[in-house]
XYZ file of C-alpha atoms in Angstrom:
553
model
C -14.222 -39.375 -11.989
C -15.482 -37.725 -9.005
C -18.744 -36.371 -11.446
C -19.607 -40.099 -11.851
C -21.720 -39.790 -8.909
C -23.714 -37.615 -10.465
C -23.274 -38.940 -13.991
C -23.382 -42.596 -14.466
C -25.760 -45.921 -13.010
C -29.505 -46.215 -13.696
C -29.520 -44.538 -10.224
C -28.726 -41.264 -11.943
C -30.422 -41.728 -14.078
C -32.648 -38.542 -12.832
C -29.613 -36.513 -13.042
C -28.905 -37.483 -16.187
C -32.028 -35.410 -16.814
C -31.850 -32.726 -15.756
C -28.145 -32.461 -17.340
C -29.880 -33.737 -20.827
C -32.362 -29.609 -19.724
C -29.157 -28.078 -19.898
C -29.003 -29.137 -23.478
C -25.336 -31.312 -22.823
C -24.938 -34.399 -25.025
C -23.740 -37.486 -23.912
C -20.508 -37.328 -25.673
C -20.328 -33.941 -22.912
C -21.270 -36.433 -19.983
C -18.401 -39.048 -21.273
C -15.667 -36.392 -20.033
C -14.733 -34.661 -17.228
C -16.666 -32.115 -15.627
C -14.758 -28.813 -14.934
C -16.088 -26.170 -12.559
C -15.110 -22.406 -14.736
C -16.166 -20.515 -11.686
C -16.312 -16.801 -12.953
C -17.173 -13.439 -10.600
C -18.288 -11.278 -13.590
C -20.728 -9.139 -13.378
C -21.154 -5.291 -14.407
C -20.475 -3.587 -10.855
C -16.816 -4.306 -11.133
C -14.603 -2.412 -13.781
C -11.853 -6.459 -12.740
C -14.880 -8.277 -13.778
C -16.494 -6.200 -16.862
C -14.489 -8.724 -19.012
C -14.574 -11.836 -17.145
C -16.955 -13.351 -19.948
C -14.556 -12.801 -22.132
C -12.067 -14.540 -20.364
C -14.581 -17.306 -19.501
C -14.954 -18.223 -23.106
C -11.392 -18.994 -23.597
C -11.234 -20.663 -21.002
C -14.251 -22.683 -22.403
C -12.464 -23.313 -25.453
C -8.834 -24.420 -23.462
C -10.384 -26.809 -21.088
C -12.466 -28.205 -24.921
C -10.014 -28.682 -26.546
C -7.957 -30.549 -23.629
C -11.159 -33.481 -23.393
C -12.763 -31.491 -20.837
C -16.470 -30.232 -20.499
C -16.570 -26.882 -18.707
C -19.438 -25.531 -16.946
C -19.696 -21.882 -16.016
C -21.361 -21.395 -11.956
C -20.963 -17.640 -10.473
C -18.804 -16.658 -7.605
C -19.438 -12.227 -6.168
C -17.041 -9.924 -6.196
C -17.543 -6.276 -4.469
C -14.985 -3.907 -6.010
C -13.685 -1.556 -2.795
C -13.238 1.518 -5.010
C -16.828 2.050 -4.936
C -17.124 0.417 -1.761
C -15.176 2.898 -0.059
C -15.573 5.400 2.830
C -19.224 4.672 3.133
C -20.664 1.756 4.941
C -20.196 -0.945 1.083
C -16.407 -1.375 3.029
C -18.066 -3.142 5.633
C -19.008 -5.297 3.441
C -15.833 -5.788 1.537
C -14.083 -8.106 3.266
C -16.647 -10.412 4.824
C -17.139 -11.362 1.208
C -13.997 -13.361 0.142
C -15.265 -15.448 2.750
C -18.560 -15.689 0.927
C -17.213 -16.552 -1.924
C -15.407 -19.481 -0.448
C -17.993 -21.021 1.394
C -20.213 -20.368 -1.738
C -17.520 -22.406 -3.784
C -16.983 -25.429 -2.419
C -21.271 -25.669 -1.974
C -21.248 -25.596 -5.819
C -18.238 -27.656 -6.300
C -19.114 -29.496 -3.531
C -22.020 -30.175 -4.685
C -22.274 -30.440 -8.735
C -18.802 -33.158 -8.242
C -16.764 -31.425 -9.898
C -13.641 -33.055 -11.149
C -11.595 -29.979 -12.056
C -11.331 -26.307 -11.892
C -10.508 -22.926 -12.897
C -10.946 -20.176 -10.966
C -11.926 -17.132 -13.120
C -11.403 -13.511 -10.216
C -9.505 -10.426 -10.432
C -10.784 -7.622 -7.600
C -9.661 -7.346 -3.627
C -11.083 -10.459 -1.405
C -12.430 -13.499 -4.596
C -9.095 -14.499 -5.380
C -8.775 -15.060 -2.058
C -11.555 -16.469 -1.169
C -11.486 -18.479 -3.748
C -7.797 -20.000 -2.959
C -9.481 -20.653 -0.319
C -11.920 -22.510 -1.953
C -9.390 -24.547 -4.272
C -7.664 -25.705 -0.971
C -10.756 -26.821 0.638
C -12.345 -29.063 -2.480
C -8.933 -29.688 -3.457
C -9.321 -30.893 -7.007
C -6.791 -29.897 -9.889
C -7.360 -25.966 -10.248
C -6.305 -23.298 -12.111
C -6.240 -19.253 -11.415
C -6.690 -16.878 -14.708
C -7.194 -14.341 -13.634
C -9.010 -11.346 -15.550
C -5.899 -8.766 -15.663
C -4.659 -5.125 -14.195
C -6.220 -2.449 -15.994
C -3.674 0.043 -18.077
C -2.499 3.189 -16.176
C -4.147 6.531 -17.081
C -2.590 9.767 -18.013
C -3.156 13.322 -16.545
C -0.363 15.398 -18.051
C 1.551 12.946 -19.467
C 1.929 11.404 -16.855
C 0.934 7.832 -15.327
C -1.662 8.153 -13.338
C -4.342 5.579 -11.744
C -7.292 5.534 -8.715
C -4.946 6.503 -5.432
C -3.487 9.511 -7.162
C -7.720 10.393 -7.529
C -8.362 9.169 -4.685
C -5.582 12.272 -3.727
C -6.432 14.629 -5.796
C -9.877 15.127 -4.184
C -7.868 15.911 -1.109
C -4.976 18.442 -3.126
C -8.965 19.928 -3.562
C -9.268 19.734 -0.490
C -6.743 21.738 0.460
C -6.647 24.939 -2.114
C -4.022 23.191 -4.563
C -5.789 21.968 -7.191
C -9.354 22.611 -8.631
C -12.389 21.300 -9.775
C -11.887 21.794 -13.613
C -8.196 18.990 -12.305
C -9.725 16.895 -10.471
C -12.374 16.477 -13.597
C -8.793 15.542 -15.388
C -8.312 13.241 -13.431
C -12.103 11.148 -12.640
C -12.159 10.999 -16.959
C -8.739 9.706 -17.214
C -7.803 8.192 -14.323
C -9.119 4.786 -14.724
C -8.886 4.222 -18.452
C -10.002 0.906 -19.099
C -10.845 -2.804 -17.630
C -9.111 -4.521 -15.716
C -7.587 -4.377 -11.811
C -7.302 -1.465 -11.111
C -3.047 -0.259 -12.023
C -0.862 -0.105 -8.910
C 0.502 -2.332 -7.329
C -2.947 -2.657 -4.888
C -4.776 -5.325 -3.189
C -6.092 -6.989 -6.775
C -2.649 -7.319 -7.797
C -0.696 -7.803 -5.118
C -3.467 -11.193 -4.776
C -2.786 -12.090 -8.445
C 0.841 -11.255 -8.660
C 0.815 -13.577 -5.321
C -1.451 -16.554 -6.925
C 1.701 -17.427 -9.873
C 4.303 -17.231 -7.064
C 2.492 -19.700 -4.266
C 2.382 -22.003 -7.605
C -1.954 -21.493 -8.634
C -1.742 -19.015 -12.006
C -0.432 -19.385 -15.531
C 3.367 -17.501 -15.623
C 1.601 -13.678 -16.513
C -1.025 -13.753 -14.295
C -0.869 -11.395 -12.762
C 0.525 -8.470 -14.944
C -1.198 -8.833 -18.713
C -3.067 -6.045 -18.704
C -6.833 -6.591 -19.206
C -7.570 -5.766 -22.498
C -4.722 -7.688 -24.073
C -5.592 -9.659 -26.661
C -2.372 -11.959 -24.842
C -4.370 -12.755 -22.266
C -7.140 -14.068 -24.269
C -4.623 -16.811 -25.166
C -3.608 -17.219 -21.171
C -6.999 -17.971 -20.874
C -7.262 -20.669 -23.126
C -4.148 -22.415 -21.821
C -6.114 -22.032 -18.450
C -8.308 -24.375 -19.763
C -5.857 -26.877 -20.628
C -3.528 -27.043 -17.961
C -6.420 -28.035 -16.071
C -6.519 -30.709 -17.572
C -2.740 -32.268 -17.769
C -3.905 -31.130 -13.718
C -6.559 -34.054 -13.815
C -4.791 -36.482 -16.067
C -1.789 -36.023 -13.584
C -3.715 -35.699 -10.738
C -2.628 -32.236 -9.043
C -4.517 -30.519 -6.721
C -4.019 -27.493 -4.596
C -2.525 -29.023 -1.306
C -0.341 -30.335 -3.719
C 0.852 -26.648 -4.046
C 0.447 -24.942 -1.738
C 2.377 -25.820 0.341
C 4.564 -24.240 3.474
C 7.210 -23.583 1.102
C 4.921 -22.424 -1.129
C 3.475 -19.960 1.227
C 7.311 -19.533 2.116
C 7.998 -17.932 -0.979
C 4.968 -16.383 -1.392
C 5.266 -14.147 2.065
C 9.194 -13.466 0.752
C 8.030 -12.768 -2.791
C 5.662 -10.254 -1.485
C 8.208 -8.342 0.229
C 10.358 -8.025 -2.904
C 7.783 -6.915 -4.539
C 5.795 -4.289 -2.083
C 2.085 -5.533 -1.423
C -0.795 -4.667 -0.145
C -0.606 -5.385 3.513
C -3.949 -7.000 2.896
C -2.571 -9.869 1.976
C -0.469 -10.235 4.955
C -4.974 -11.000 6.389
C -5.001 -13.177 2.427
C -2.353 -15.688 3.088
C -2.958 -16.892 6.356
C -6.040 -17.664 5.541
C -5.148 -19.454 2.351
C -2.535 -21.553 5.001
C -5.206 -21.937 7.107
C -6.876 -23.650 4.115
C -4.642 -25.509 2.703
C -3.570 -27.775 6.491
C -0.332 -24.730 6.920
C 0.308 -22.320 10.418
C 1.374 -19.806 9.258
C 2.348 -16.917 11.541
C 2.541 -13.232 10.020
C 5.097 -12.375 12.821
C 8.181 -15.160 10.205
C 7.643 -11.463 7.924
C 9.893 -9.363 9.584
C 12.669 -12.792 9.220
C 11.935 -13.042 5.801
C 11.715 -9.647 5.067
C 15.312 -9.506 6.747
C 16.995 -10.317 4.284
C 15.054 -10.289 0.999
C 15.588 -6.841 -0.370
C 13.024 -4.796 -2.177
C 12.791 -4.715 -6.144
C 10.305 -2.718 -7.048
C 7.549 -0.050 -6.453
C 4.863 -0.002 -8.396
C 2.267 2.894 -7.097
C 1.854 4.022 -4.741
C 4.552 3.459 -4.107
C 6.669 4.748 -6.837
C 5.961 6.215 -10.023
C 6.643 2.180 -12.326
C 2.369 1.002 -13.150
C 1.514 -4.243 -13.660
C 1.677 -2.956 -17.005
C 5.653 -1.533 -16.297
C 6.651 -4.538 -14.859
C 4.620 -7.261 -17.157
C 6.582 -5.720 -19.806
C 9.885 -5.971 -17.837
C 9.595 -10.149 -17.436
C 6.143 -9.990 -14.333
C 6.376 -11.218 -11.741
C 9.232 -14.851 -12.712
C 11.633 -12.250 -13.455
C 11.514 -11.419 -9.845
C 11.432 -14.194 -8.603
C 14.362 -15.104 -10.310
C 16.140 -12.325 -9.190
C 15.657 -13.183 -5.961
C 16.225 -16.007 -6.683
C 20.495 -15.462 -7.290
C 19.918 -15.213 -2.958
C 18.945 -18.767 -2.582
C 15.467 -17.465 -0.655
C 12.977 -19.374 -2.906
C 12.102 -22.824 -2.624
C 12.634 -24.005 -6.453
C 10.966 -27.484 -6.059
C 7.701 -26.710 -5.382
C 4.914 -28.039 -7.723
C 3.116 -25.406 -9.994
C -0.178 -25.640 -12.270
C 2.514 -26.669 -14.888
C 2.488 -29.526 -14.121
C 6.614 -27.518 -13.365
C 8.759 -26.583 -10.633
C 9.337 -23.104 -9.649
C 12.716 -23.556 -10.414
C 11.685 -24.582 -13.886
C 9.633 -22.146 -14.486
C 11.838 -19.826 -13.745
C 14.756 -20.773 -15.607
C 15.251 -18.735 -18.585
C 13.679 -16.176 -17.496
C 15.239 -12.425 -17.197
C 14.705 -8.740 -15.907
C 14.786 -6.592 -18.965
C 14.114 -3.503 -17.143
C 15.720 -2.849 -14.451
C 14.697 0.083 -13.581
C 11.121 -1.839 -13.046
C 12.725 -4.756 -11.699
C 15.728 -3.122 -9.519
C 18.380 -5.792 -9.701
C 19.461 -7.500 -6.071
C 22.641 -5.891 -6.455
C 20.664 -2.523 -6.320
C 17.638 -2.286 -4.371
C 15.478 0.113 -3.075
C 16.022 -1.514 0.364
C 17.551 -4.269 1.430
C 14.950 -5.392 3.524
C 11.779 -5.716 2.752
C 8.685 -4.232 1.533
C 6.035 -4.839 4.638
C 7.001 -4.991 8.157
C 4.971 -6.285 11.137
C 5.852 -3.975 14.553
C 4.968 -5.229 18.090
C 4.396 -2.928 21.440
C 2.155 -2.246 23.350
C -0.081 -0.419 21.654
C -0.170 -3.906 18.746
C 0.898 -6.591 21.643
C 0.025 -8.926 18.732
C 0.771 -7.413 16.392
C -0.310 -4.875 13.912
C 0.866 -4.641 9.729
C 3.014 -1.397 7.518
C 3.682 -1.069 4.126
C 7.106 0.208 4.569
C 7.677 0.679 0.657
C 5.538 3.207 0.808
C 6.328 5.423 4.114
C 8.417 8.205 3.144
C 11.707 7.624 5.509
C 11.706 10.229 7.974
C 8.465 8.503 9.100
C 10.039 5.424 9.841
C 10.803 7.019 12.929
C 8.030 9.060 14.422
C 6.372 10.826 17.568
C 3.392 12.338 17.985
C 0.189 12.788 20.097
C -2.418 10.705 19.536
C -5.580 12.158 17.111
C -8.258 9.890 18.895
C -11.259 8.588 16.406
C -13.922 5.922 17.162
C -14.784 5.822 13.549
C -12.992 6.658 9.852
C -16.550 9.288 8.980
C -15.140 11.554 12.474
C -11.303 11.527 11.121
C -12.240 12.528 8.094
C -13.996 14.778 9.393
C -11.543 16.771 11.479
C -8.211 16.219 8.332
C -10.366 17.898 5.566
C -12.059 20.600 8.080
C -8.002 21.587 9.318
C -7.918 20.500 12.437
C -4.596 17.753 12.155
C -1.367 18.974 11.512
C 2.198 18.324 10.951
C 3.176 15.303 13.745
C 0.110 14.078 14.812
C -0.595 10.259 15.172
C -4.504 10.089 14.010
C -5.798 6.652 15.290
C -8.950 5.685 14.530
C -10.042 2.428 15.675
C -13.243 0.016 16.298
C -13.159 -0.717 13.299
C -11.156 -4.435 13.060
C -12.951 -7.004 12.648
C -14.973 -7.089 14.801
C -15.929 -3.669 15.867
C -16.062 -2.601 11.980
C -17.569 -5.082 11.365
C -15.730 -5.954 8.248
C -12.998 -4.331 9.176
C -12.934 -1.756 6.589
C -10.031 -0.116 4.292
C -9.114 3.500 5.573
C -8.115 4.663 1.670
C -10.038 7.468 1.690
C -7.902 9.891 5.257
C -5.160 8.384 4.114
C -5.770 9.886 0.610
C -6.974 13.585 2.415
C -3.874 13.274 4.620
C -1.582 12.918 1.020
C -3.319 14.845 -1.075
C -2.840 17.438 1.875
C 0.301 17.367 1.691
C 0.509 16.433 5.294
C 1.916 12.730 4.188
C 5.241 13.045 5.107
C 4.532 14.167 8.538
C 0.543 12.801 9.809
C 0.910 8.940 11.035
C -2.147 6.593 11.248
C -2.470 3.499 13.531
C -5.606 1.601 12.713
C -7.590 -1.460 14.212
C -8.607 -1.568 10.801
C -6.734 -2.439 7.418
C -5.931 0.388 4.218
C -6.498 -0.519 0.654
C -3.308 -0.745 -1.616
C -3.365 2.956 -2.659
C -2.304 3.398 0.279
C 1.354 4.891 1.365
C 2.191 7.103 3.861
C 2.758 5.189 7.684
C -0.361 3.934 7.457
C 0.050 0.357 9.853
C -3.512 -1.098 10.428
C -4.620 -4.558 11.625
C -3.450 -3.403 15.219
C -4.135 -6.167 17.674
C -5.680 -7.539 19.927
C -8.584 -4.971 18.004
C -11.174 -2.044 20.155
C -13.835 -3.307 20.538
C -12.470 -6.792 22.727
C -10.638 -4.014 24.855
C -6.463 -4.338 23.008
C -5.055 -1.406 23.785
C -5.785 0.945 21.017
C -8.919 1.122 22.480
C -7.856 2.763 26.080
C -5.674 5.635 24.328
C -6.822 8.892 25.031
C -5.861 11.678 23.686
C -3.137 13.764 23.277
C -0.730 10.177 24.578
C 2.628 10.778 22.520
C 2.687 7.862 20.377
C 5.962 6.275 19.520
C 6.545 4.624 16.273
C 10.100 2.578 14.979
C 9.196 1.297 12.298
C 13.183 0.168 11.359
C 12.490 -1.200 14.506
C 9.448 -3.771 14.210
C 8.211 -1.016 17.231
C 4.863 0.030 18.375
C 4.250 2.346 21.021
C 1.720 4.239 23.315
C 4.641 6.177 26.590
C 2.330 5.245 28.812
C 2.971 4.080 32.047
C 1.617 -0.239 32.297
C 0.001 1.090 36.128
C -2.252 3.706 33.505
C -2.485 0.955 30.809
C -4.272 -0.829 33.720
C -6.400 1.878 35.399
C -7.668 2.430 32.030
C -8.660 -1.288 30.741
C -10.131 -1.164 34.320
C -12.761 1.353 33.184
C -13.212 0.246 29.814
C -16.698 -0.745 29.029
C -17.288 -3.038 25.322
C -19.415 -0.978 23.138
C -22.582 -1.704 22.482
C -22.800 -3.757 18.672
C -24.106 -1.200 15.601
C -24.748 -3.884 14.072
C -26.596 -7.156 15.898
C -28.321 -8.224 11.811
C -28.331 -10.006 8.602
C -24.470 -11.295 7.980
C -22.610 -8.585 8.821
C -24.011 -10.096 12.901
C -22.510 -13.581 11.846
C -19.158 -11.954 11.071
C -18.816 -10.025 13.384
C -20.134 -13.340 16.046
C -17.154 -15.684 13.949
C -14.485 -13.962 12.876
C -10.812 -13.770 14.406
C -8.378 -11.467 15.160
C -6.297 -10.048 12.702
C -3.339 -11.592 13.295
C -4.978 -14.764 12.198
C -6.477 -13.696 8.916
C -9.585 -12.575 10.136
C -11.097 -15.822 9.243
C -14.429 -16.812 10.353
C -13.450 -18.968 12.984
C -15.593 -23.102 13.373
């Protein structure tokens, strides 16, 4: 046992005295020491139930012969952080979570780990840590929120943000907004659509790092407590069989994750997180292969914000395994990949069925023949940009319009709400990338304002920042190179015609190479707004979005 280095022998007598101070018995010290990494806190709705999940995991670990010990991880609520300086601190916590978890696990010689995350950045952060530490590890999330209900219709956080836009446009009263406010988020859990948190919890299941139901069993269901107990038991089985994260998170497993990303229509943030996790697992995952995978992977699900169904509906339809079973009919999954169950992907899904062909379309009747995400390239984004194609109105898959240029999110929101954006415009928000933000803020406020004001099928938005999974419309993010390093997005001028061709994966500004070169010669880097603290360190070390915005060593 790794933990013998802190429990066995005369030299470890001082260590044992500290375990005694914890109230740990000799019998407990004889067992494998299992770290339960919990991001429980009282500010994130997706995390307020994690104490109960942890208690259930502890029972499972103890039942299977381990000694569970809870240690903390941080988490930021993206919804509360949205639209102000707080959003600069969202993506950057992914690396803080990975680093601090590595420190805790290595310093205390844990034999195995159970990760208990739920929201946007601490799921990938803990997956990154799992790959680094590489001891037997199982994930069990806190689960998704139930959808809200307003006037007989299911709703969610994205509807809440769009309601504010509708109020600004004069199409919704303050009383109606208040009703959304009180009913859109009715329970604890990660917000109820296929937003980033649920995308990553579902993809954790696909990667093989979580048990069946990890991504879809609602937070308030007792079934989630049973899942947590089984996760505790499963990690002890992995310990005995010496199955570790790098045995599971292989190149083939990441190919499965990208394939299912396309089938499910996940958040574009997955295009940041999957490469970052793969990097820690020693796998080179180039986002360029996303289009190759998308070209042969049908989009089977239109969960909110792309459509009217929610994670609870996906759960009732059979969950992630049912979608995997559909996709496997086309021979698109690597079925021999190992998982935390001790079985292969193929063995896990063999008996699964699609219980609702309206929620999970059969492969014979997909929403589209190609996947939910597209990677665009062109003279405006030579390295890449990303769009959630499944959430784009058909009429916006190809679009040309004049650039409306803003150097920060706040200025763009003021213009949208001030009625200065009209049908046909292409909003450009720059200097919001990993280095330029710093922190690569999500742009849910502007996209929601556009949708709420009825411009979702006529206005596009391009940024070197990123989007919430709750965003919909022609919202193109992760433009690389970013403005802060002199990428082409920094050279766009008001009124330039921008051409978007999502079907052909193109993103161009109709300006000659000579003119762009002349603009580049005159361009000067902006003085950083943040020069101290963690954000300054992140800005100095952050890799481009197309490389996962990881911290470069």
